[in-house]
Amino acid sequence: MTALPAAGTAVTDLVLAHEPLPAEEVVSGAPSTASAVLDDTGDREIGIWEMTPGTACDTEVDELFIVLSGRATVVFEDPALPDLEIGPGSVVRLAEGMRTTWIVTETLRKVYIA
């Protein structure tokens, strides 16, 4: 995880340190992820998360996010919901325990509140 950026830093320009996803989460490709916590002083954490192209499974936490850049499809495995195409400006709420598959076609960067 990248250290807290300095005040006045544009999060769209923040350089993140990527790590490969655990093999058991990867469905296809070689996606990596990176994140930086922007604020964790209250009951919630606010941060930046990024994933490179590829497909990976995840079990979600309660989260609201806004996509800054990139493109992906979120496939909802459980509960079964319609696939969600996301890109810049998409605002999405996820609930704890949802099982999803992320198909990232352009490196995805989002601001999250969890």
Coordinates of C-alpha atoms in Angstrom, one line a residue:
M1 CA 0.0 0.0 0.0
T2 CA 1.3 3.4 -0.9
A3 CA 1.9 5.9 1.9
L4 CA -0.6 8.8 2.6
P5 CA -0.1 11.4 -0.1
A6 CA 0.8 15.0 0.8
A7 CA -2.0 17.5 1.2
G8 CA -2.6 19.2 -2.2
T9 CA -1.6 16.1 -4.2
A10 CA -3.9 15.4 -7.2
V11 CA -5.0 11.8 -6.7
T12 CA -5.3 11.3 -10.4
D13 CA -1.5 11.8 -10.7
L14 CA -0.5 9.7 -7.6
V15 CA 2.0 7.0 -8.5
L16 CA 0.9 3.7 -6.8
A17 CA 3.1 0.7 -6.1
H18 CA 1.5 -2.4 -7.8
E19 CA 1.6 -6.0 -6.5
P20 CA 0.4 -9.1 -8.3
L21 CA -3.0 -10.5 -7.1
P22 CA -2.9 -13.8 -5.3
A23 CA -3.1 -16.7 -7.8
E24 CA -6.4 -17.9 -6.3
E25 CA -8.1 -14.6 -7.2
V26 CA -6.8 -14.4 -10.8
V27 CA -9.2 -15.8 -13.5
S28 CA -7.2 -14.6 -16.5
G29 CA -4.3 -12.4 -17.4
A30 CA -1.8 -11.1 -14.9
P31 CA -3.6 -8.2 -13.1
S32 CA -2.0 -6.3 -10.3
T33 CA -3.5 -3.9 -7.8
A34 CA -2.3 -0.9 -5.8
S35 CA -3.9 1.3 -3.3
A36 CA -3.3 4.4 -1.1
V37 CA -5.2 5.4 2.0
L38 CA -6.1 9.1 1.8
D39 CA -7.9 9.3 5.2
D40 CA -8.7 6.8 7.9
T41 CA -9.3 9.1 10.8
G42 CA -13.0 8.3 11.2
D43 CA -15.2 5.2 11.1
R44 CA -14.6 4.9 7.4
E45 CA -11.5 4.6 5.2
I46 CA -11.1 6.8 2.0
G47 CA -8.6 5.8 -0.5
I48 CA -7.5 5.2 -4.1
W49 CA -7.5 1.7 -5.6
E50 CA -6.2 0.6 -9.0
M51 CA -6.2 -2.6 -11.0
T52 CA -4.4 -3.3 -14.3
P53 CA -6.1 -5.3 -17.1
G54 CA -7.1 -8.8 -16.4
T55 CA -9.9 -10.7 -14.7
A56 CA -10.1 -11.5 -11.0
C57 CA -12.6 -12.6 -8.3
D58 CA -13.3 -10.8 -5.1
T59 CA -15.4 -10.8 -2.0
E60 CA -16.5 -7.3 -1.3
V61 CA -16.7 -5.1 1.8
D62 CA -19.2 -2.3 2.3
E63 CA -18.0 0.3 -0.1
L64 CA -19.0 3.3 -2.2
F65 CA -16.6 4.2 -5.1
I66 CA -16.3 6.6 -8.0
V67 CA -14.3 5.6 -11.0
L68 CA -11.6 8.2 -12.0
S69 CA -10.2 6.4 -15.0
G70 CA -10.2 3.1 -16.9
R71 CA -12.9 0.7 -17.9
A72 CA -14.2 -2.6 -16.4
T73 CA -17.2 -4.9 -16.1
V74 CA -18.2 -6.0 -12.7
V75 CA -19.9 -9.4 -12.8
F76 CA -22.1 -10.1 -9.7
E77 CA -21.8 -13.8 -8.9
D78 CA -23.6 -13.7 -5.5
P79 CA -26.1 -12.2 -5.4
A80 CA -26.8 -12.7 -9.1
L81 CA -27.3 -9.2 -10.5
P82 CA -26.9 -7.7 -14.0
D83 CA -23.3 -7.1 -15.1
L84 CA -22.2 -3.5 -14.5
E85 CA -20.1 -1.7 -17.1
I86 CA -18.1 1.0 -15.3
G87 CA -15.9 3.9 -16.5
P88 CA -14.9 7.4 -15.5
G89 CA -17.7 9.0 -13.4
S90 CA -19.4 5.7 -12.5
V91 CA -20.6 5.7 -8.9
V92 CA -21.2 2.3 -7.4
R93 CA -22.1 0.9 -4.0
L94 CA -21.0 -2.7 -3.0
A95 CA -22.2 -4.6 0.0
E96 CA -20.1 -6.7 2.3
G97 CA -20.0 -10.4 1.3
M98 CA -20.9 -9.8 -2.4
R99 CA -18.9 -12.1 -4.6
T100 CA -17.8 -10.4 -7.8
T101 CA -15.6 -10.9 -10.8
W102 CA -13.8 -7.8 -12.2
I103 CA -13.0 -7.8 -15.9
V104 CA -10.7 -4.8 -16.3
T105 CA -10.0 -3.8 -19.9
E106 CA -8.2 -0.5 -19.2
T107 CA -6.3 0.1 -15.9
L108 CA -9.1 1.1 -13.5
R109 CA -8.5 3.8 -10.8
K110 CA -11.2 4.6 -8.3
V111 CA -11.7 6.6 -5.1
Y112 CA -13.4 4.4 -2.5
I113 CA -15.1 5.0 0.8
A114 CA -15.2 1.8 2.9

